[in-house]
Short mmCIF file of C-alpha atoms in Angstrom, two decimals:
data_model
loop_
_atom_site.label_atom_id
_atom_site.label_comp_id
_atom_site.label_asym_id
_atom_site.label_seq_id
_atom_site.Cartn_x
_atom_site.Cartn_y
_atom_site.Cartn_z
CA UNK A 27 172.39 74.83 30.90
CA UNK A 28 173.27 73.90 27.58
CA UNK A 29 172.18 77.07 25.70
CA UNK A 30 174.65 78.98 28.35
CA UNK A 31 177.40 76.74 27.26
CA UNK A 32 176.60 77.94 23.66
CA UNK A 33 175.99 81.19 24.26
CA UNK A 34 179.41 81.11 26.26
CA UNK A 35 181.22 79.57 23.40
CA UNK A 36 179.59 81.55 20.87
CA UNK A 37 181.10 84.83 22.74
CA UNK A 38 184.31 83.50 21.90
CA UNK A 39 186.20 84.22 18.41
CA UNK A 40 188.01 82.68 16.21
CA UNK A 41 191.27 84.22 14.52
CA UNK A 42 193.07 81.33 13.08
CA UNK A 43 194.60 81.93 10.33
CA UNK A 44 194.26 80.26 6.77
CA UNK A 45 197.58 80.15 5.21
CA UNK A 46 199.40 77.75 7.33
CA UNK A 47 201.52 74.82 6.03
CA UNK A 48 199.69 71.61 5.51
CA UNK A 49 201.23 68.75 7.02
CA UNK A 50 202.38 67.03 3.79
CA UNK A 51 203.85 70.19 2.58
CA UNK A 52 205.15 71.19 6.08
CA UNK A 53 207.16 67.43 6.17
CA UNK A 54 208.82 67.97 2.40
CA UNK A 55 209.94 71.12 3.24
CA UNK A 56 211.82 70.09 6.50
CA UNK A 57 213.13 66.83 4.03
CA UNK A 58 214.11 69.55 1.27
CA UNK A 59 216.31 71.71 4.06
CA UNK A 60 217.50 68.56 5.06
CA UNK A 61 219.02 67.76 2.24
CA UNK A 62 221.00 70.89 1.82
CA UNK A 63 223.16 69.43 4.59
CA UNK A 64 224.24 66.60 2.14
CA UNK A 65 228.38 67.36 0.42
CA UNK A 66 227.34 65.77 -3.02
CA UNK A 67 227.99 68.38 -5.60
CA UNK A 68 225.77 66.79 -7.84
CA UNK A 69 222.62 65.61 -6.25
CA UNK A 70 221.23 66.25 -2.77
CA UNK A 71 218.35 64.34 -1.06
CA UNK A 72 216.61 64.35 2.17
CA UNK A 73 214.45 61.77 4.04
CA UNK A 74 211.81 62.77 7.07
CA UNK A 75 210.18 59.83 8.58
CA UNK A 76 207.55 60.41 10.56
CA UNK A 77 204.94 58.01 12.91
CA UNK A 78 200.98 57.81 13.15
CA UNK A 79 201.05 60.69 15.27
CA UNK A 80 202.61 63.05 13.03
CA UNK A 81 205.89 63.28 14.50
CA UNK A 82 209.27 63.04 13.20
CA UNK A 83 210.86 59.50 14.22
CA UNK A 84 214.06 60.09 11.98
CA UNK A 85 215.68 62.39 9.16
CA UNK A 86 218.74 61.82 6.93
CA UNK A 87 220.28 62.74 3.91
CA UNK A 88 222.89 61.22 1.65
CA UNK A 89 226.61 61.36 2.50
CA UNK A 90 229.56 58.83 3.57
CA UNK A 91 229.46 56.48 7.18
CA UNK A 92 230.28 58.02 10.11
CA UNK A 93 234.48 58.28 10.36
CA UNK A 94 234.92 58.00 6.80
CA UNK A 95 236.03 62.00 5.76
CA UNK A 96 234.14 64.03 3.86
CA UNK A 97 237.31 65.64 2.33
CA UNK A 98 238.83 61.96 1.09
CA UNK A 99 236.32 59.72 -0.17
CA UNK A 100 235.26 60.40 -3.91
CA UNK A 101 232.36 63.06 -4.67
CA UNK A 102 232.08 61.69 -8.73
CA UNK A 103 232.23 59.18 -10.87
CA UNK A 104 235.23 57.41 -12.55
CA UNK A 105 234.42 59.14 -16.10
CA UNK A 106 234.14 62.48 -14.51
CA UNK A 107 237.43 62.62 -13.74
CA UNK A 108 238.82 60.59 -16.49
CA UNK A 109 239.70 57.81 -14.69
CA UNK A 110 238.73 54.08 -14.96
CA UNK A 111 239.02 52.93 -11.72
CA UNK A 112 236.02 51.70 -10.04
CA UNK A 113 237.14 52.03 -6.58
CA UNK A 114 236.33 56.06 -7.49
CA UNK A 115 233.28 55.80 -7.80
CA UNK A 116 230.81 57.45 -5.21
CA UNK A 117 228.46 54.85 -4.93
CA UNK A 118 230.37 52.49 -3.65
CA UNK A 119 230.49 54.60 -0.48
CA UNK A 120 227.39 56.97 -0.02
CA UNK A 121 224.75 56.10 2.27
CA UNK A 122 221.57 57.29 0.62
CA UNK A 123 218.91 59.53 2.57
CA UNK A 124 216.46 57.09 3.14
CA UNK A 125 218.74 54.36 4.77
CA UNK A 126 220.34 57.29 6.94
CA UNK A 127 216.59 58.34 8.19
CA UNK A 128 215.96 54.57 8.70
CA UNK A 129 219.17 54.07 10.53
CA UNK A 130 218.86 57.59 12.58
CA UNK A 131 215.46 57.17 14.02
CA UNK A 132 214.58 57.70 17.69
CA UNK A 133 212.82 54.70 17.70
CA UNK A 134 212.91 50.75 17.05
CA UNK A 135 209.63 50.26 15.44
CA UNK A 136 208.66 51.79 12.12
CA UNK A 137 205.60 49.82 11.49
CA UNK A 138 202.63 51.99 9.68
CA UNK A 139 205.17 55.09 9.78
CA UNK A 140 205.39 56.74 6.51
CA UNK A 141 208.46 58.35 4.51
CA UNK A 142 209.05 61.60 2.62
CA UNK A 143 211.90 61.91 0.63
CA UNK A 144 213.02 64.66 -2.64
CA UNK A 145 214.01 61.49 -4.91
CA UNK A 146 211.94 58.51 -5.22
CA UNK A 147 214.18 55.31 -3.60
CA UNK A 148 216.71 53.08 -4.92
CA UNK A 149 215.78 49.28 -4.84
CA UNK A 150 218.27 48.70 -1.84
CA UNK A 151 216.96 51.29 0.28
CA UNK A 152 213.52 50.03 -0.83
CA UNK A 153 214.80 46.87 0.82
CA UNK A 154 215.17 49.23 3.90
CA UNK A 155 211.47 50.78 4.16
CA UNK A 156 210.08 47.49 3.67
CA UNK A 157 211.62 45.72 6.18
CA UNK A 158 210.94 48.09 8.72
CA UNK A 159 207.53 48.56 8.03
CA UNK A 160 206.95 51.89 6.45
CA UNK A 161 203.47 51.98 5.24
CA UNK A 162 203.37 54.97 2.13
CA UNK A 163 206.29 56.92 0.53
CA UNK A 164 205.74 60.23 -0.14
CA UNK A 165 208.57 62.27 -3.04
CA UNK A 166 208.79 64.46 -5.41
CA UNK A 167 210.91 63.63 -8.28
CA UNK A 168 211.50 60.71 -9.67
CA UNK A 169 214.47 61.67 -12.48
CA UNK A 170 215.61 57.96 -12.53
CA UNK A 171 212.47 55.95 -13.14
CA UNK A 172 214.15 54.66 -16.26
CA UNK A 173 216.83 53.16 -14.42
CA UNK A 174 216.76 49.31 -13.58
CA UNK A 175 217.32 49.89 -9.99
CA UNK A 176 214.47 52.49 -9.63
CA UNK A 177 211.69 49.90 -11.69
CA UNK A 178 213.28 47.03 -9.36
CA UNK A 179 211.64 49.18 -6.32
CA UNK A 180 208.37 49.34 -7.97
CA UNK A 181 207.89 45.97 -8.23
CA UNK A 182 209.01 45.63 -4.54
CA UNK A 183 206.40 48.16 -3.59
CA UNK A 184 203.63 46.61 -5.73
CA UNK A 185 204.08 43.35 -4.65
CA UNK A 186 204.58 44.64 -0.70
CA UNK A 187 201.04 46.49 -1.54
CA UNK A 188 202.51 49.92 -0.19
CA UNK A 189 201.72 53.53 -0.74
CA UNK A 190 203.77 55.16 -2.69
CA UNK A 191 202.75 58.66 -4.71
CA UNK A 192 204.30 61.85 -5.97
CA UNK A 193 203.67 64.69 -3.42
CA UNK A 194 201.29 67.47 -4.42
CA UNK A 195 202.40 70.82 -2.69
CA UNK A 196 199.25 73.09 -1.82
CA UNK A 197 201.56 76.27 -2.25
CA UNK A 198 203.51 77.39 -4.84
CA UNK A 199 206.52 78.95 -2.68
CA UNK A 200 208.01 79.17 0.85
CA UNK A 201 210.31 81.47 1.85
CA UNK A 202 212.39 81.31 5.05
CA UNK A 203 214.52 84.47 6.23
CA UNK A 204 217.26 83.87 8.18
CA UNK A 205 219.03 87.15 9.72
CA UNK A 206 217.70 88.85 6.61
CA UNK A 207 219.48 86.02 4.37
CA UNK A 208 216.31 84.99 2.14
CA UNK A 209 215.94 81.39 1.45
CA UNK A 210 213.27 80.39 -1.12
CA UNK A 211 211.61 77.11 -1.78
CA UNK A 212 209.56 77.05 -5.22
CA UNK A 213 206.61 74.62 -5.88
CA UNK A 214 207.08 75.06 -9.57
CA UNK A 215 206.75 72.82 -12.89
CA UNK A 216 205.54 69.36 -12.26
CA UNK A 217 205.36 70.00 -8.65
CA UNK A 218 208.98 69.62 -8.61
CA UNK A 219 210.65 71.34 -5.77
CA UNK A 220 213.52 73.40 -6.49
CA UNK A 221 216.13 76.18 -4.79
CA UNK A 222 217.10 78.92 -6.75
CA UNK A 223 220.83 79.18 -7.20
CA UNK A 224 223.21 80.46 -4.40
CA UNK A 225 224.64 84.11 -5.29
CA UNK A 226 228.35 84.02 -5.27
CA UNK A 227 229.63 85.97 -2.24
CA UNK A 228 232.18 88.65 -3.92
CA UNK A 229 235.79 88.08 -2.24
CA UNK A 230 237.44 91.27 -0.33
CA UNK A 231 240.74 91.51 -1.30
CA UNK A 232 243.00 93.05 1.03
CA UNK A 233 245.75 95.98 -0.97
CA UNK A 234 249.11 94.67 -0.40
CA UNK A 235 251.30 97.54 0.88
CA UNK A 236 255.06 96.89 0.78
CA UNK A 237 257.55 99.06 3.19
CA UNK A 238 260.62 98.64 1.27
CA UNK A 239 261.26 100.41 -1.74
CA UNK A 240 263.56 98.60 -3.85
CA UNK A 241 264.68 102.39 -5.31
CA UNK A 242 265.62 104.11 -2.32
CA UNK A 243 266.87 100.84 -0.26
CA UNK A 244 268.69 99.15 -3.04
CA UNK A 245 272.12 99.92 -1.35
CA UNK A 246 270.93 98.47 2.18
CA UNK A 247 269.35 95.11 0.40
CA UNK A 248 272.56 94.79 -1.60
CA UNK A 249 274.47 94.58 1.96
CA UNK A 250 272.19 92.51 3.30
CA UNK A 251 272.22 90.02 0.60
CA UNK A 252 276.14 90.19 0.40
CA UNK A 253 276.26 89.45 4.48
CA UNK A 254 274.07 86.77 4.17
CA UNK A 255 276.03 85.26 1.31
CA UNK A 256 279.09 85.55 3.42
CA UNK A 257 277.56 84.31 7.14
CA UNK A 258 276.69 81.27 5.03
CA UNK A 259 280.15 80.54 3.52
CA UNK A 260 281.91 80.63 6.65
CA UNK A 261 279.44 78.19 8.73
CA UNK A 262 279.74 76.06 5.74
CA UNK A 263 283.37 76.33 6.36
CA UNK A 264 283.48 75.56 10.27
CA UNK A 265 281.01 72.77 9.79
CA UNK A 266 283.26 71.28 7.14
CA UNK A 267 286.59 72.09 10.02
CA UNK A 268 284.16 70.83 12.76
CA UNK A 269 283.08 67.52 11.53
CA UNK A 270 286.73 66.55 9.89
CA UNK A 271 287.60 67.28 13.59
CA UNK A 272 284.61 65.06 15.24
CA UNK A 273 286.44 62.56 12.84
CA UNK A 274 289.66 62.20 13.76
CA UNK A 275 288.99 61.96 17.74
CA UNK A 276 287.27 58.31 19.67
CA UNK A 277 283.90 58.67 20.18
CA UNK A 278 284.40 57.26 23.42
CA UNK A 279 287.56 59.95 24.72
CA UNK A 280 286.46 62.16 26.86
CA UNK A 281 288.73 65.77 27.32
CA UNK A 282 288.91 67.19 30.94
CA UNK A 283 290.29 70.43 31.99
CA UNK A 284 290.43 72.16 35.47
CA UNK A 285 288.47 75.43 34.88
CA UNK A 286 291.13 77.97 35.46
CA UNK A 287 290.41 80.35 38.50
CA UNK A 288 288.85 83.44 37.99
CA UNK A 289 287.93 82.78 34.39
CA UNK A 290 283.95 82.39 32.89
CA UNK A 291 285.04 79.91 29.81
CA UNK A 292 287.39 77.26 29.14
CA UNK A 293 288.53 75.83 25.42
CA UNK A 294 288.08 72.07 24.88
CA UNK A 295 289.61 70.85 21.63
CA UNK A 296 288.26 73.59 19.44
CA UNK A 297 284.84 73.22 21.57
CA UNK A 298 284.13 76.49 23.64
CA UNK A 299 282.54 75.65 26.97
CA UNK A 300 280.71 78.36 28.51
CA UNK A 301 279.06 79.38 31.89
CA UNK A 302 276.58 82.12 32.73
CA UNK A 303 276.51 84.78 34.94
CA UNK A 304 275.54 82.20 37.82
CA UNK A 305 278.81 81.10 38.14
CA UNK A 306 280.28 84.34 38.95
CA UNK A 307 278.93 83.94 42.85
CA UNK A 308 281.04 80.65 42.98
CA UNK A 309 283.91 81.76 41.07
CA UNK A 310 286.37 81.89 44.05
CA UNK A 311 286.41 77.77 45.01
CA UNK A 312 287.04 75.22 42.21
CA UNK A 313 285.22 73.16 44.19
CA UNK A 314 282.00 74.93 43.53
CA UNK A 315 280.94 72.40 40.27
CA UNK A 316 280.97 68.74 40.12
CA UNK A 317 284.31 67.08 38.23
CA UNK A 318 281.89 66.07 35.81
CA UNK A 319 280.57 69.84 35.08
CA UNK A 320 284.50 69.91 33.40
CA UNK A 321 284.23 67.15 30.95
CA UNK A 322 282.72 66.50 27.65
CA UNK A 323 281.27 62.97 28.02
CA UNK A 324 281.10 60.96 24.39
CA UNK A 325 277.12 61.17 24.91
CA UNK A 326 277.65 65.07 24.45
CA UNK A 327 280.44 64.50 21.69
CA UNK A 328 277.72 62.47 19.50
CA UNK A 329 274.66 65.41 20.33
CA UNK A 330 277.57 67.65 18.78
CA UNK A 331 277.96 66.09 15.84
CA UNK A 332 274.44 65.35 15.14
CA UNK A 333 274.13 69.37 15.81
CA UNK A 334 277.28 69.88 12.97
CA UNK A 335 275.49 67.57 10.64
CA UNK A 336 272.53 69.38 11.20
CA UNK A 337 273.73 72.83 10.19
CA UNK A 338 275.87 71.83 7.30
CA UNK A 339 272.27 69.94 5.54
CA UNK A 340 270.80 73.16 6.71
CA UNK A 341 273.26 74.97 4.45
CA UNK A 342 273.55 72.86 1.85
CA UNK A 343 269.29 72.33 1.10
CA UNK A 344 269.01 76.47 1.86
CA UNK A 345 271.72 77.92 0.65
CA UNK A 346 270.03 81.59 0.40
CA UNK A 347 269.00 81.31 3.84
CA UNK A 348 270.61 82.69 7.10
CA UNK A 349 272.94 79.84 8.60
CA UNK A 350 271.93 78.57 11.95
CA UNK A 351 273.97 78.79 15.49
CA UNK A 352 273.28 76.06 17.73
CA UNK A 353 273.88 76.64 21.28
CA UNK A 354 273.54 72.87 23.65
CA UNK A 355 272.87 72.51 27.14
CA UNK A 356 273.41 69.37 28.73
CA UNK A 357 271.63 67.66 31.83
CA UNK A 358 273.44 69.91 34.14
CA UNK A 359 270.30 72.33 33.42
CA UNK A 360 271.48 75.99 33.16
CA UNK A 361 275.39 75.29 34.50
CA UNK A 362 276.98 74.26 31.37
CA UNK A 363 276.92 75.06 27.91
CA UNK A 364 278.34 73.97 24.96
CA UNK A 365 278.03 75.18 21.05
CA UNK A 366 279.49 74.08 17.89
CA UNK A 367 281.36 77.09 16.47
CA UNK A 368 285.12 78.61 17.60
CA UNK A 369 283.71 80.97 19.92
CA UNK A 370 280.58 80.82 22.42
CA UNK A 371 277.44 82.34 20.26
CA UNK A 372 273.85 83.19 20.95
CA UNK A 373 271.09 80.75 20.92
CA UNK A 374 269.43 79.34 17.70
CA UNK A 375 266.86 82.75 17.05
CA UNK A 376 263.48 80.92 16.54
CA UNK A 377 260.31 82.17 18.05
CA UNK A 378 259.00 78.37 19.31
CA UNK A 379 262.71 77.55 20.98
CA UNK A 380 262.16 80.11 24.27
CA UNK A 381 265.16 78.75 26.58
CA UNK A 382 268.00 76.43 26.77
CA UNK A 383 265.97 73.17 27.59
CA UNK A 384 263.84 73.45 24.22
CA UNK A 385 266.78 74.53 22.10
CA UNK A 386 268.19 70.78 23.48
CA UNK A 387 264.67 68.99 22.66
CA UNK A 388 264.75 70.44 19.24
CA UNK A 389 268.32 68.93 18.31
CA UNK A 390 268.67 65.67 20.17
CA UNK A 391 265.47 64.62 22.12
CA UNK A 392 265.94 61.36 20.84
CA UNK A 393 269.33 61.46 22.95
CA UNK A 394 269.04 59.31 26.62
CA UNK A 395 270.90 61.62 28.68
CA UNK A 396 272.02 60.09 32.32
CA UNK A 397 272.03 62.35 34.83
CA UNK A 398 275.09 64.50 35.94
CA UNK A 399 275.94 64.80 39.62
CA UNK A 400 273.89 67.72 41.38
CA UNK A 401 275.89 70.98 41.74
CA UNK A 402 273.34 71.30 45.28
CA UNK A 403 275.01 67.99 46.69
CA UNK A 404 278.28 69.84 46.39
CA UNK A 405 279.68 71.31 49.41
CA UNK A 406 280.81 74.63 48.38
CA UNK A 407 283.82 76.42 50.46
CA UNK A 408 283.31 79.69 52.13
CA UNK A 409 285.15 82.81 50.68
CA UNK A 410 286.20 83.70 53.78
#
């Protein structure tokens, strides 16, 4: 029976392959891609931690706490950008790779785990490893071993009796392609681990093409630039007239005229007030508006000037720009319109303002209307 089994295994073959990663290598290479996620200009590291089993318990790599922005917080040193405040300093702020691994593991128990990092730890992440247990530290360069900090985790480690040693890759290179994008990791000098620098990706720029030739539309830009000139002196003129006007009347009169029978518009003061094409159906019966639909309450008196006041900064800060024309509705939603100028003009032309209720928003939505009577609760009298 047992020579069958043997026989029966035997039959079988074996095509494993020889050139797969070792475990130690296959760990420092997932620590080493790790690490390109970090934002430090200067110096990237990556942490894998990984349990008894061989799997990975947690990985991290140096950069700032969670809600504190990449794009705010310091990237340098003081000195590197010639200044001498401390509070610029990097340090102060980054959480190093080992404490994020420690901090970011799947589980609560790190005991006889081991770590591999790309830089040999700091004393306070030290601190870290030994507190939770981790058993041997595995790295690959140790650039700093001069430094106070890095001798201080030394000691730690002696005196803790942990493992800690300088990796020894088993290859020389590993290369990863990524949508034909080759990504190479060299096991070069000392066993030091490094990538090859990024090529620069060449910027596309786009040929400007302009449609106007100065040459052959000289004339037409003159004209323009002379009616422009000229639209802006005279609404720097009527804002002037309107708000000396605005001045010499109580804010709390209010002007009230009977809308004259067959007529679209009505002149208050030097205020035109306008109706739409709606009103045309209704035109036969003054009783087809509210009284208040022909008054101009203080409330829309003080959006007026607040409108002028508007305009005539808007001239004054852009003086080479086209002047605006404000056009106000009040709460009586589409019935009755206002506007600042002598005559009843077109709505301010801006892309984002698409109808009368956002043109009022973008002027006075800090303004507490109260609501007019309802031209609905109105009875109207038949033509007939």
């Amino acid at each position: 029976m047992a020579n069958a089994k043997e026989a029966n295994f035997k039959a079988l073959k074996n095509c494993k392959r020889d050139d797969y990663l070792q475990l130690d290598d296959y760990f420092m290479i997932i620590a080493i891609v790790t690490a390109q996620r970090s934002k430090d200009p200067s110096t990237q590291v990556g942490a894998v931690i990984v349990n008894e089993e061989n799997r990975i318990v947690g990985v991290g790599y140096n950069g700032f706490p969670q809600h504190c922005s990449d794009d705010v917080f310091p990237w340098h040193k003081p000195e590197d950008v010639g200044s001498d405040d401390p509070l610029q300093h990097k340090k102060l702020y980054v959480v190093h790779a080992e404490a994020n691994a420690i901090l970011n593991s799947n589980c609560a128990n790190l005991k006889n785990t081991r770590i591999y990092t790309t830089l040999f730890p700091c004393n306070e992440c030290t601190k870290l490893i030994l507190q939770k247990g981790i058993s041997k530290i595995y790295y690959i360069s140790d650039k700093y071993a001069d430094k106070p900090e890095f001798q201080a985790s030394k000691i730690m480690l002696d005196a803790a009796g942990k493992e800690y040693k300088k990796h020894k890759p088993t290859i020389n290179e590993f290369t990863i392609n990524i949508e034909q994008t080759s990504m190479m990791f060299l096991f070069s000098c000392g066993n030091m681990l490094q990538m090859p620098p990024k090529a620069e990706k060449k910027k596309k720029l786009q040929p400007f093409v302009s449609t106007i030739d100065p040459s052959r539309h000289a004339e037409a830009l003159k004209q323009l630039e002379d009616r422009h000139a000229e639209e802006a002196r005279l609404a720097e003129i009527a804002a002037e007239e309107a708000l000396e006007e605005e001045g010499e009347e109580e804010e709390d009169e209010e002007y009230s005229e009977e809308l004259m029978e067959n007529e679209d518009a009505i002149m208050i003061g030097r205020i035109d007030m306008a109706f739409p094409e709606t009103t045309e159906e209704f035109a036969d019966s003054e009783l087809c508006y509210p009284p208040s639909y022909y008054t101009l309450s203080p409330k829309e008196r003080l959006i007026l000037l607040y409108v002028e006041n508007f305009r005539h900064q808007y001239i004054i800060n852009n003086p080479n720009r086209r002047p605006l024309v404000m056009a106000l509705p009040n709460e009586c939603k589409v019935q009755k319109f206002v506007c600042t100028t002598i005559r009843p003009t077109a709505f301010l032309h801006v892309p984002l303002i698409r109808n009368a209720e956002e043109c009022a928003k973008f002027v006075a939505d800090f303004i507490i209307y109260e609501p007019l009577e309802d031209m609905m609760s109105f009875s109207f009298v038949s033509s007939s």
